[in-house]
Amino acid sequence: MTVVAQTLGSFNPNSLLKHSQKELDELFKTLPALTEGELEGVYRGRLFAIMGLGILPRFLRNLLYRLLQTFINPWKGKRFDGDNGANIWFSKRGTLPYGFYSINSQDSAVDGEPVTHLSYDVDKNLRILRPVRGETRKLSDGVYLARMNYQTRKKLVRVLYFTLDNIS
Amino acid sequence: MTNKYDVIVIGSGFGGSVSSYHLAKAGAKVLLLERGPWRDTEPVRAMGIKKRSHLPAGSHFYTHILNRFSAPWLPKSGVKVNTHGLFDIHYDRDMSVVCSSGVGGGSHVYSAMNIRPAVDAYWDNHVDGVSTDMMEPHYQWMIDKMGARPPALDDNIPNFTGKRYEDSPHFVADESVQQPAMSMDMSSNPENFSNNSFFGCVGWSKATLDKILLSPAINAGLEVKALQECLGIYRIDGPSATSYRLEVMDHQTKRHTYYQADRIILAAGTLNTQRLLFRSRDNGGLSGMPSLGCNFGGNGDFPAYWGVNEKGADFSIGTPSHGRFELRDYPSCPNFTEYGMSGIDDVPLVGNAVRNRLKRDLVLVGMGADRANGAFTWKNGRLRTRYIQHNNPIIGAIAKAFEEISRRSGKKVWFTNKRLLTVHPLGGARLASNQNDGVVNEQGEVYGNPGLFIADASALPAAPGSPPSMTIAAWACHVSQTLSNKI
Ligand SMILES: Cc1cc2nc3c(=O)[nH]c(=O)nc-3n(C[C@H](O)[C@H](O)[C@H](O)COP(=O)(O)OP(=O)(O)OC[C@H]3O[C@@H](n4cnc5c(N)ncnc54)[C@H](O)[C@@H]3O)c2cc1C
């Protein structure tokens, strides 16, 4: 697996809020993987393309996902510390971590291309969280596109997409 | 992601079709993305294209006439009226712009005049490596491909100015006035001379780019995807090469889709190339281009309505343009072309009085090389045109000549120089020897963005002063042939 360093211009993540999961799958396929250790520190998260909400008109989805960027959403983003990380809640400083994962580079279970893989199969997590599988690629300098998949007994289900941008 | 294509071309007008043709013929793997549909014309049917959209005529006139309309009081990117619509109209205070949408670009709506620049030595002294002499074979190639020639008196073409003004004391259209070559079948079949202009041509009489260039290019391996509108260009710098990711709206599935290639040729027409470049820079996809938007002009276009109301006349038939004429004994007369309301029979109107009147009147277009010293501006996602008339004396000269035409003919020429309108927008990403004076270099490559080329009218270095399609084609020949030597 070869992972290349790429620089991309700065990208406004909000331009993706109207995209459907299928559209984001296409975009995700074109994105380059991250270099080893590229994600380090605290990143602000923005959620969108949540499973089941694709039936809403684009403008409504856009509105809803913008609302989820305000104080009403306790999820603020993610923290990366070497091979491990956690979701951060209530404060962007990352002082309240929960939902832990281990980080490694591997080929995507969805499209076979290299990704940074986040596995929630960690003892500290509640059992219900353990089948969560995250995949991350680089969208532009300092902005990453990621998706959260859920491993059921039969298949991998795409739950949502989110972007991470560096705030530390 | 591995790149499937050597080159992706955006837009299938004169710049895009010519580029795609040369690259495909040279063996490159080329994808052509066009926001509009294939048009339902006989040549396109003969090509075996299944999904076609109507030209605006009959019951489809009002639904298929407009693609997009933008104006300062509308939302910033304007109103998308119908993806299958033919015209894209940008209304603005200083200068409005009309262009078209569909596979073949402007060749469906244009008046088939295939001319070299009116300005002598047009290509000289802009950049090293591009000259009028080296561009000449490209002009000749394109004019030959289009099968264009000037109309002659013995073609017996209805309403041809050469015939109409033969004995006129006021106007002249004899050999002293060079008639434009036209890419039309001018043989005496009456079908050749109706419904062949602004609203497109269903039959075979007008040479359009889909049949002339895209059909053979498809046979050489070109892939054309219609109804795919490029929304943004994102540069990706890898360790060994730069490539570009294109965000595209697939209007068939109504979904965003993405393509990637190391080389992109942008040929979406002046207006839309400017929109794409500004938007991509805004989104962080592209950077640099300090001169983007500069040196825009309307090629001195100045349309007017000539209420000749000639008894028994039917100016709606003939070639798309009836030809040029000048004012007799009028020194430095600007260049005038006249047009009838071709296709008016297929426009649903209440009653026949308006239709009959429109058939008896003419549209006049004055033209000449302006100084192309306007600008496109971009603020909060909105494109505006800026153009100061007083800095372009050709506009005043045409207005004066319109008044003289009115006076001599005794028939009112209606025009307004408060709101200029052009069908020949050019510049904004012009050819220059450095990035402070222009956007592209002598190979058509955008300064600071290797692998991104511009092959449409926005790259032209100055106004040709005559209809520009052949000049755009010549530039696209140059850009694509230089590029194909590198692939
Ligand atoms: C009514 C009229 C009459 C004319 N008569 C003449 C004439 O007689 N002689 C002459 O020389 N010139 C004439 N012109 C001008 C001529 O048509 C244009 O100068 C020429 O077509 C410009 O070529 P282009 O390649 O720059 O762009 P275009 O031919 O406009 O092609 C651009 C193409 O790109 C597509 N496009 C735009 N945005 C996107 C996007 N985001 N993604 C994908 N595709 C996109 C458009 O749909 C279009 O098909 C006329 C124009 C008009 C409107």
XYZ file of C-alpha atoms and ligand atoms in Angstrom:
708
model
C 0.000 0.000 0.000
C 1.534 3.345 -0.985
C 0.481 6.484 0.740
C 1.433 9.774 -0.869
C 1.744 13.229 0.613
C -0.508 15.603 -1.255
C -1.262 19.241 -0.797
C -4.669 20.502 -1.675
C -5.989 24.015 -1.367
C -8.033 24.977 1.665
C -11.567 23.654 1.305
C -14.784 24.885 2.834
C -16.317 21.764 4.446
C -19.783 23.336 4.503
C -19.935 22.967 0.724
C -20.519 19.238 1.344
C -23.553 19.564 3.570
C -26.039 19.128 0.744
C -24.344 16.000 -0.596
C -25.973 12.602 -0.287
C -24.125 9.520 0.975
C -23.799 8.181 -2.560
C -22.256 11.439 -3.777
C -19.861 11.468 -0.860
C -18.915 7.844 -1.548
C -17.841 8.985 -5.021
C -15.884 11.894 -3.632
C -14.302 9.753 -0.929
C -13.089 7.309 -3.571
C -11.103 10.061 -5.295
C -9.367 11.314 -2.147
C -5.779 10.574 -1.195
C -4.866 8.718 1.979
C -3.139 10.410 4.891
C 0.535 10.158 5.660
C 1.564 8.193 8.745
C 0.880 10.252 11.901
C -0.702 13.131 9.957
C -3.651 13.348 12.333
C -2.410 14.524 15.720
C -4.181 16.732 18.246
C -7.734 18.047 18.400
C -9.959 18.440 15.318
C -13.304 20.115 15.003
C -15.983 17.846 13.517
C -18.974 18.607 11.293
C -21.591 15.920 10.760
C -23.633 15.377 7.636
C -25.122 12.761 5.296
C -26.721 10.974 8.225
C -28.330 7.663 7.324
C -32.051 7.989 6.647
C -31.989 11.780 6.207
C -31.221 11.521 2.481
C -34.949 11.686 1.811
C -35.073 15.315 2.975
C -34.819 18.050 0.349
C -31.263 19.354 -0.043
C -31.981 22.742 1.510
C -33.484 21.127 4.625
C -30.496 18.826 5.011
C -28.207 21.813 4.680
C -30.146 23.662 7.370
C -30.203 20.705 9.723
C -26.478 20.017 9.408
C -25.698 23.677 9.989
C -27.776 23.485 13.169
C -25.725 20.483 14.226
C -22.672 22.737 14.115
C -24.107 24.880 16.904
C -24.218 24.358 20.690
C -27.194 21.985 20.388
C -24.866 19.192 19.282
C -22.648 17.989 22.134
C -20.265 16.165 19.749
C -17.445 18.571 18.955
C -14.943 16.457 17.065
C -12.061 14.079 17.623
C -8.742 13.865 19.367
C -5.779 11.916 18.004
C -2.888 10.792 20.197
C -0.502 8.598 18.225
C -2.172 5.229 17.610
C -5.256 6.039 19.659
C -7.946 8.648 19.819
C -11.361 9.565 21.121
C -14.411 11.643 20.322
C -14.652 14.889 22.228
C -17.841 16.196 23.810
C -19.249 19.542 24.995
C -15.974 21.438 24.676
C -13.729 21.937 21.664
C -10.694 21.676 23.910
C -11.062 17.920 24.011
C -11.232 17.633 27.778
C -14.249 15.298 27.742
C -13.284 12.289 25.631
C -15.579 9.350 25.049
C -15.890 6.804 22.257
C -12.339 5.536 21.945
C -10.644 4.053 18.905
C -7.372 2.684 17.699
C -5.838 4.097 14.521
C -4.051 2.301 11.728
C -3.562 2.517 7.962
C -5.204 -0.124 5.800
C -7.261 -0.567 2.659
C -10.884 0.498 2.879
C -13.399 -2.291 3.375
C -15.681 -0.338 1.032
C -13.592 0.726 -1.978
C -10.296 -1.081 -1.458
C -8.170 2.103 -1.539
C -5.892 3.178 1.335
C -7.540 4.887 4.330
C -6.738 5.785 7.900
C -8.867 3.326 9.776
C -10.456 3.998 13.182
C -11.543 0.882 15.014
C -13.869 1.245 18.013
C -13.271 -2.343 19.021
C -11.671 -1.142 22.225
C -12.334 -2.527 25.737
C -13.053 0.908 27.200
C -16.081 1.328 24.888
C -19.568 0.112 25.528
C -20.319 -3.067 23.598
C -22.712 -1.225 21.285
C -19.922 1.064 20.084
C -17.427 -1.640 19.294
C -18.659 -2.448 15.767
C -18.088 1.176 14.671
C -15.446 1.512 11.928
C -14.216 4.925 10.877
C -12.393 5.727 7.617
C -10.549 8.957 6.947
C -8.959 10.563 3.884
C -7.581 13.952 3.085
C -9.904 16.535 1.543
C -7.561 19.512 1.494
C -4.756 20.916 3.599
C -5.944 20.714 7.208
C -9.361 19.278 6.274
C -10.200 15.564 6.330
C -13.263 13.720 5.159
C -14.304 10.731 7.222
C -17.171 8.309 7.381
C -18.576 6.203 10.145
C -19.536 2.655 9.232
C -21.220 0.104 11.496
C -20.363 -3.554 11.185
C -23.532 -5.634 11.566
C -23.456 -9.406 11.384
C -24.306 -9.296 7.696
C -22.792 -6.123 6.317
C -21.035 -2.828 6.835
C -23.601 -0.017 7.082
C -22.699 3.584 6.317
C -24.023 5.703 9.188
C -22.792 9.183 8.379
C -20.007 11.365 7.035
C -18.112 14.094 8.833
C -15.203 16.423 8.238
C -12.412 17.138 10.651
C -10.514 20.392 10.565
C -7.539 21.270 12.628
C -8.185 23.661 15.495
C -5.168 22.959 17.666
C -7.177 6.850 -7.258
C -5.834 6.052 -10.722
C -6.689 8.513 -13.461
C -8.728 6.933 -16.214
C -8.296 9.789 -18.656
C -5.256 11.595 -20.051
C -7.293 14.762 -20.425
C -10.728 15.948 -19.336
C -12.266 18.719 -21.420
C -14.992 20.892 -19.885
C -17.449 22.309 -22.440
C -18.124 21.255 -26.008
C -18.241 24.551 -27.921
C -15.598 25.760 -30.334
C -12.808 25.549 -27.763
C -13.854 22.186 -26.304
C -14.814 20.327 -29.484
C -11.688 21.346 -31.353
C -9.476 20.365 -28.409
C -11.249 17.031 -27.941
C -10.981 16.278 -31.642
C -7.227 16.834 -31.848
C -6.426 15.007 -28.639
C -8.619 12.006 -29.441
C -7.183 11.812 -32.958
C -3.687 11.876 -31.439
C -4.602 8.793 -29.411
C -5.139 10.374 -25.992
C -7.865 9.068 -23.677
C -10.200 12.041 -23.499
C -13.414 12.670 -21.591
C -15.571 15.596 -22.679
C -18.017 16.920 -20.083
C -20.878 19.086 -21.326
C -23.529 20.594 -19.052
C -26.201 20.615 -21.754
C -27.846 17.764 -23.657
C -27.326 16.394 -27.133
C -29.745 18.252 -29.386
C -32.446 16.485 -31.305
C -31.221 17.219 -34.818
C -31.008 14.973 -37.856
C -27.196 14.692 -37.729
C -27.319 13.712 -34.039
C -30.025 11.140 -34.750
C -27.825 9.759 -37.526
C -24.977 9.443 -35.023
C -27.174 7.014 -33.088
C -27.354 9.166 -29.951
C -30.422 7.980 -28.071
C -30.954 10.668 -25.429
C -31.603 13.958 -27.189
C -33.354 17.158 -26.154
C -35.574 19.359 -28.242
C -34.469 22.628 -29.683
C -36.869 25.405 -28.704
C -39.616 25.185 -31.313
C -43.362 24.651 -31.354
C -44.696 23.289 -28.069
C -41.119 23.070 -26.753
C -40.299 26.704 -27.402
C -41.009 28.211 -24.013
C -39.809 25.183 -22.042
C -36.528 24.785 -23.945
C -35.491 28.360 -24.647
C -33.721 29.135 -21.365
C -31.104 27.214 -19.480
C -30.113 29.811 -16.928
C -30.908 33.454 -16.333
C -28.775 35.554 -14.045
C -29.182 39.180 -13.094
C -28.016 41.420 -10.253
C -31.376 41.185 -8.457
C -31.556 37.367 -8.642
C -29.819 34.821 -6.370
C -26.080 34.888 -6.948
C -25.751 32.089 -9.486
C -28.969 33.089 -11.195
C -31.994 30.935 -11.818
C -31.595 27.576 -13.478
C -34.673 27.476 -15.673
C -34.246 24.155 -17.482
C -31.133 21.994 -17.805
C -32.316 21.211 -21.327
C -32.778 24.894 -22.209
C -30.734 26.426 -25.010
C -29.674 29.879 -23.808
C -27.725 31.050 -20.801
C -28.419 34.765 -20.338
C -26.495 36.963 -17.967
C -28.166 40.342 -17.616
C -25.998 43.089 -16.169
C -25.831 46.852 -15.956
C -22.712 47.427 -18.036
C -22.930 44.503 -20.419
C -25.211 41.501 -20.731
C -24.004 38.253 -22.218
C -25.855 35.576 -24.183
C -24.381 32.122 -24.711
C -25.752 28.650 -25.178
C -25.836 25.174 -23.706
C -25.747 21.765 -25.347
C -23.328 19.393 -27.017
C -21.760 21.492 -29.764
C -21.948 24.687 -27.689
C -22.361 27.917 -29.619
C -22.425 26.169 -33.000
C -26.142 25.406 -32.583
C -27.208 29.007 -32.101
C -24.559 30.851 -34.040
C -25.037 32.487 -37.412
C -22.452 30.278 -39.129
C -20.099 33.131 -40.034
C -16.589 31.702 -40.142
C -14.113 34.557 -40.310
C -10.549 35.449 -39.496
C -9.954 38.473 -37.215
C -10.714 41.881 -38.654
C -7.656 43.144 -36.795
C -4.435 42.725 -38.781
C -1.646 40.673 -37.205
C -4.092 39.728 -34.444
C -1.842 37.168 -32.731
C 1.399 39.132 -32.942
C 3.119 40.829 -30.005
C 1.216 39.189 -27.182
C 3.584 36.390 -26.179
C 6.662 34.723 -27.621
C 5.774 31.503 -29.379
C 2.397 32.586 -30.774
C 2.141 34.569 -33.995
C -0.344 35.297 -36.736
C 1.702 33.259 -39.218
C 1.777 30.150 -37.070
C -1.953 30.373 -36.344
C -2.939 30.730 -39.995
C -2.912 26.969 -40.787
C -5.270 26.419 -37.837
C -7.768 28.916 -39.272
C -7.568 27.285 -42.673
C -7.998 23.805 -41.181
C -11.123 24.855 -39.283
C -12.714 26.743 -42.160
C -12.110 23.718 -44.398
C -13.580 21.373 -41.787
C -16.684 23.528 -41.497
C -16.975 23.612 -45.288
C -17.392 27.385 -45.134
C -17.372 29.768 -48.076
C -18.756 33.263 -48.706
C -22.186 33.408 -50.346
C -22.228 34.540 -53.962
C -24.852 36.369 -56.013
C -25.565 33.354 -58.180
C -26.349 31.185 -55.148
C -29.698 33.012 -55.223
C -29.933 33.043 -51.456
C -33.080 34.791 -50.224
C -32.431 38.203 -48.654
C -28.663 38.130 -49.267
C -27.341 41.688 -48.711
C -25.156 41.397 -51.835
C -28.353 41.221 -53.877
C -30.563 43.452 -51.716
C -28.250 46.444 -51.874
C -27.129 45.948 -55.486
C -28.783 49.167 -56.614
C -29.102 50.948 -53.307
C -28.032 54.606 -53.222
C -27.511 54.412 -49.442
C -25.931 51.082 -48.681
C -23.310 48.930 -50.303
C -22.649 45.187 -50.156
C -20.665 44.577 -53.365
C -17.172 43.050 -53.685
C -15.746 46.029 -51.774
C -17.459 44.644 -48.676
C -15.961 41.324 -47.744
C -18.777 38.858 -47.086
C -18.157 36.328 -44.324
C -17.618 32.688 -45.206
C -20.596 30.679 -43.944
C -20.621 27.065 -42.883
C -23.967 26.440 -44.566
C -25.287 24.336 -47.362
C -26.082 27.134 -49.814
C -27.459 24.952 -52.599
C -30.863 26.047 -53.777
C -32.995 23.694 -51.662
C -35.499 25.941 -49.822
C -35.167 23.767 -46.704
C -31.630 25.075 -46.300
C -32.892 28.577 -45.799
C -35.338 28.372 -42.924
C -35.076 27.639 -39.191
C -31.287 27.599 -39.221
C -30.187 30.291 -36.841
C -30.607 31.407 -33.191
C -32.976 28.607 -32.215
C -30.797 25.911 -33.748
C -31.130 23.925 -36.934
C -32.829 20.538 -36.966
C -31.771 19.610 -40.506
C -28.394 19.212 -42.161
C -27.932 22.690 -43.607
C -25.854 24.313 -40.851
C -22.513 22.764 -39.910
C -22.542 22.135 -36.170
C -19.671 20.835 -34.084
C -21.445 17.666 -32.948
C -21.512 16.310 -36.490
C -18.333 17.938 -37.856
C -15.879 17.236 -35.020
C -17.388 15.211 -32.204
C -18.717 12.381 -34.338
C -15.283 11.534 -35.845
C -13.625 12.116 -32.479
C -16.000 9.627 -30.834
C -14.981 7.112 -33.486
C -11.382 7.799 -32.475
C -12.162 6.999 -28.829
C -13.464 10.273 -27.364
C -15.967 9.771 -24.541
C -18.653 12.475 -24.392
C -20.802 12.821 -21.285
C -23.725 15.179 -21.745
C -25.688 16.819 -18.916
C -22.617 16.857 -16.681
C -21.977 20.301 -15.257
C -18.626 20.968 -13.698
C -19.084 22.864 -10.428
C -15.542 23.108 -9.142
C -11.924 22.314 -9.882
C -9.669 21.173 -7.038
C -5.946 20.943 -7.454
C -4.083 18.016 -5.915
C -0.294 18.223 -5.699
C 1.232 14.771 -5.445
C 4.913 14.070 -4.973
C 5.474 13.516 -8.686
C 2.598 15.275 -10.450
C -0.231 17.732 -10.063
C -3.692 16.532 -10.877
C -7.185 18.007 -10.637
C -10.357 16.682 -9.142
C -13.556 17.906 -10.788
C -16.785 18.165 -8.872
C -19.543 17.564 -11.389
C -23.328 17.664 -11.167
C -24.759 14.797 -13.170
C -28.077 16.266 -14.285
C -29.354 12.843 -15.335
C -29.046 11.219 -11.926
C -29.233 14.576 -10.081
C -26.125 13.590 -8.131
C -22.682 15.030 -7.605
C -19.954 12.959 -9.130
C -16.171 13.308 -9.295
C -13.523 12.897 -11.957
C -9.802 13.277 -11.769
C -7.069 13.821 -14.363
C -3.582 15.276 -14.631
C -4.671 17.578 -17.437
C -7.843 19.596 -17.714
C -8.884 21.755 -20.645
C -11.359 24.371 -19.598
C -13.610 25.434 -22.478
C -16.931 26.270 -20.840
C -17.228 29.554 -22.779
C -16.108 32.917 -21.421
C -18.948 33.437 -18.958
C -18.874 29.960 -17.455
C -15.122 29.573 -17.497
C -14.975 32.740 -15.409
C -17.639 31.385 -13.049
C -15.749 28.110 -12.646
C -12.351 29.695 -12.072
C -13.602 32.265 -9.578
C -15.702 29.695 -7.725
C -12.846 27.191 -7.604
C -10.523 29.841 -6.244
C -13.127 30.820 -3.660
C -13.554 27.205 -2.543
C -9.807 26.803 -2.167
C -9.590 24.407 -5.104
C -7.332 26.691 -7.130
C -5.039 29.501 -6.143
C -3.174 32.380 -7.782
C -4.478 33.873 -11.045
C -4.095 37.519 -9.948
C -5.344 38.764 -13.325
C -8.466 36.626 -13.410
C -11.395 38.628 -14.739
C -9.277 41.327 -16.412
C -9.547 42.365 -20.047
C -13.087 41.280 -20.678
C -14.842 42.678 -23.720
C -17.862 42.166 -25.938
C -15.958 42.331 -29.248
C -17.677 45.657 -29.929
C -21.051 43.917 -30.371
C -23.939 46.335 -30.646
C -27.321 44.910 -31.682
C -30.274 46.974 -32.857
C -33.752 46.424 -34.251
C -34.437 47.891 -37.680
C -38.133 48.459 -38.201
C -37.988 48.283 -42.008
C -41.491 46.782 -42.243
C -40.872 46.061 -45.910
C -44.057 45.150 -47.756
C -44.139 41.522 -48.888
C -40.772 40.762 -47.340
C -39.997 37.601 -45.388
C -36.609 38.176 -43.829
C -36.957 35.046 -41.704
C -35.628 32.985 -44.602
C -32.101 32.931 -45.954
C -28.756 32.134 -44.416
C -28.636 32.740 -40.622
C -27.016 36.091 -41.304
C -28.083 37.806 -44.502
C -24.568 39.168 -44.909
C -22.648 42.343 -44.378
C -23.212 45.806 -45.719
C -21.813 49.298 -45.245
C -23.101 52.820 -45.559
C -22.205 54.182 -48.967
C -19.622 56.979 -48.859
C -19.306 56.817 -45.105
C -15.638 56.862 -44.129
C -14.491 54.286 -41.520
C -17.895 52.649 -41.556
C -18.187 50.019 -38.808
C -18.997 46.522 -39.849
C -22.758 45.725 -40.022
C -24.508 42.424 -40.469
C -28.239 41.962 -40.805
C -30.450 39.108 -39.696
C -34.050 38.073 -40.073
C -36.142 36.388 -37.400
C -35.201 32.900 -38.455
C -37.363 30.253 -36.796
C -40.196 32.681 -36.014
C -42.708 30.359 -37.717
C -42.085 27.818 -34.951
C -42.521 30.266 -32.085
C -45.982 30.028 -30.542
C -47.427 33.566 -30.622
C -50.968 34.764 -30.179
C -52.277 35.684 -33.622
C -50.207 36.207 -36.723
C -49.930 39.991 -36.727
C -46.823 40.093 -34.534
C -45.217 37.222 -36.409
C -45.807 38.815 -39.791
C -44.442 42.111 -38.609
C -41.341 40.438 -37.171
C -40.766 38.768 -40.533
C -40.744 42.160 -42.241
C -38.197 43.681 -39.842
C -34.482 43.100 -39.384
C -31.964 42.768 -36.603
C -28.769 44.710 -37.156
C -25.494 44.001 -35.432
C -22.630 46.470 -35.527
C -19.259 45.120 -34.534
C -15.623 46.134 -34.321
C -12.566 45.574 -32.206
C -13.182 47.216 -28.859
C -10.324 47.599 -26.424
C -11.390 44.615 -24.295
C -10.705 46.721 -21.234
C -13.659 45.641 -19.109
C -13.550 43.184 -16.233
C -15.412 40.358 -14.622
C -15.744 40.771 -10.893
C -16.696 38.169 -8.302
C -18.150 39.053 -4.944
C -19.830 36.617 -2.567
C -20.308 34.097 -5.337
C -21.789 36.582 -7.805
C -20.241 37.277 -11.221
C -20.642 40.809 -12.608
C -19.474 42.407 -15.826
C -17.830 45.813 -15.752
C -17.431 47.687 -19.001
C -17.029 51.388 -19.537
C -18.456 52.358 -22.885
C -16.701 55.698 -23.125
C -13.366 53.899 -23.035
C -14.377 52.028 -26.176
C -14.975 54.510 -29.001
C -16.216 51.791 -31.369
C -19.526 51.706 -29.466
C -20.122 55.417 -30.064
C -19.116 55.048 -33.719
C -21.666 52.260 -34.226
C -24.419 54.255 -32.477
C -23.725 57.175 -34.810
C -23.844 54.916 -37.846
C -27.168 53.420 -36.628
C -28.620 56.921 -36.617
C -27.333 57.425 -40.140
C -28.915 54.132 -41.257
C -32.189 55.341 -39.732
C -31.909 58.645 -41.526
C -30.986 57.234 -44.919
C -33.535 54.424 -44.913
C -36.309 56.493 -43.385
C -36.953 53.509 -41.105
C -36.239 53.658 -37.416
C -33.287 51.752 -36.020
C -34.074 51.016 -32.362
C -31.097 50.688 -30.084
C -29.981 51.564 -26.610
C -26.436 52.184 -25.576
C -27.509 52.275 -21.947
C -27.529 48.483 -21.828
C -24.954 46.755 -24.014
C -25.393 43.137 -24.997
C -22.880 40.755 -26.505
C -22.994 37.271 -27.986
C -19.196 37.361 -28.342
C -17.881 37.680 -24.794
C -14.132 37.210 -24.555
C -11.216 37.680 -22.212
C -11.014 37.426 -18.450
C -8.357 34.710 -18.574
C -6.294 36.103 -21.358
C -3.072 35.043 -22.995
C -0.110 37.086 -21.745
C 3.585 36.729 -21.071
C 3.241 36.774 -17.286
C 0.633 36.221 -14.603
C 0.289 39.907 -13.802
C -0.938 40.643 -17.302
C -2.948 37.526 -17.990
C -3.969 34.077 -16.857
C -2.574 31.683 -19.490
C 0.834 31.289 -21.112
C 1.697 30.650 -24.752
C 0.554 27.020 -24.435
C -2.770 27.959 -22.894
C -1.663 26.676 -19.483
C -2.814 28.633 -16.437
C 0.092 30.360 -14.688
C 0.845 28.597 -11.409
C -1.517 25.680 -12.153
C 0.367 23.156 -14.282
C -1.860 20.884 -16.314
C -4.833 23.270 -16.327
C -5.431 24.755 -19.785
C -7.949 27.240 -21.163
C -9.027 26.784 -24.761
C -12.085 29.000 -25.133
C -12.831 32.658 -25.821
C -11.824 33.735 -22.320
C -8.162 33.189 -23.250
C -8.242 35.447 -26.317
C -5.674 38.231 -25.971
C -7.779 40.958 -27.646
C -10.980 41.526 -29.584
C -10.765 40.156 -33.133
C -13.425 42.667 -34.238
C -15.201 39.990 -36.279
C -17.236 36.969 -35.130
C -14.711 35.006 -33.091
C -15.529 31.313 -33.497
C -12.663 30.641 -35.929
C -10.229 32.519 -33.697
C -11.331 30.420 -30.723
C -11.009 27.272 -32.842
C -7.514 28.295 -33.964
C -6.474 28.881 -30.347
C -7.926 25.517 -29.289
C -6.043 23.825 -32.173
C -2.836 25.393 -30.915
C -3.453 24.461 -27.263
C -4.494 20.874 -27.943
C -1.819 20.129 -30.522
C 0.893 21.455 -28.217
C -0.547 19.363 -25.404
C -0.908 16.202 -27.478
C 2.807 16.384 -28.315
C 3.510 16.100 -24.581
C 1.219 13.162 -23.800
C -26.907 34.083 -31.327
C -25.428 33.927 -31.551
C -24.922 34.045 -32.844
C -23.546 33.915 -33.056
N -23.050 33.973 -34.340
C -21.738 33.776 -34.558
C -21.215 33.719 -35.874
O -21.941 33.794 -36.840
N -19.888 33.531 -36.030
C -19.047 33.406 -34.972
O -17.845 33.271 -35.182
N -19.519 33.436 -33.718
C -20.827 33.598 -33.481
N -21.314 33.587 -32.207
C -20.375 33.453 -31.102
C -19.893 32.034 -30.942
O -20.992 31.168 -30.835
C -19.052 31.977 -29.668
O -18.029 32.934 -29.753
C -18.434 30.613 -29.505
O -19.409 29.625 -29.479
C -17.643 30.585 -28.212
O -16.960 29.365 -28.150
P -16.471 28.814 -26.748
O -15.818 27.512 -26.962
O -15.724 29.883 -26.050
O -17.818 28.599 -25.887
P -19.211 27.942 -26.259
O -19.334 27.644 -27.702
O -20.245 28.783 -25.623
O -19.137 26.526 -25.530
C -19.116 26.384 -24.157
C -19.805 25.079 -23.812
O -19.496 24.761 -22.467
C -20.663 24.317 -21.812
N -20.523 24.607 -20.389
C -20.637 25.788 -19.762
N -20.410 25.650 -18.452
C -20.133 24.349 -18.233
C -19.816 23.608 -17.071
N -19.744 24.185 -15.894
N -19.605 22.266 -17.197
C -19.683 21.664 -18.420
N -19.996 22.328 -19.571
C -20.203 23.668 -19.476
C -21.791 25.118 -22.458
O -23.033 24.459 -22.309
C -21.322 25.174 -23.902
O -21.805 24.085 -24.642
C -22.678 33.689 -31.969
C -23.205 33.554 -30.684
C -24.564 33.651 -30.478
C -25.094 33.478 -29.059
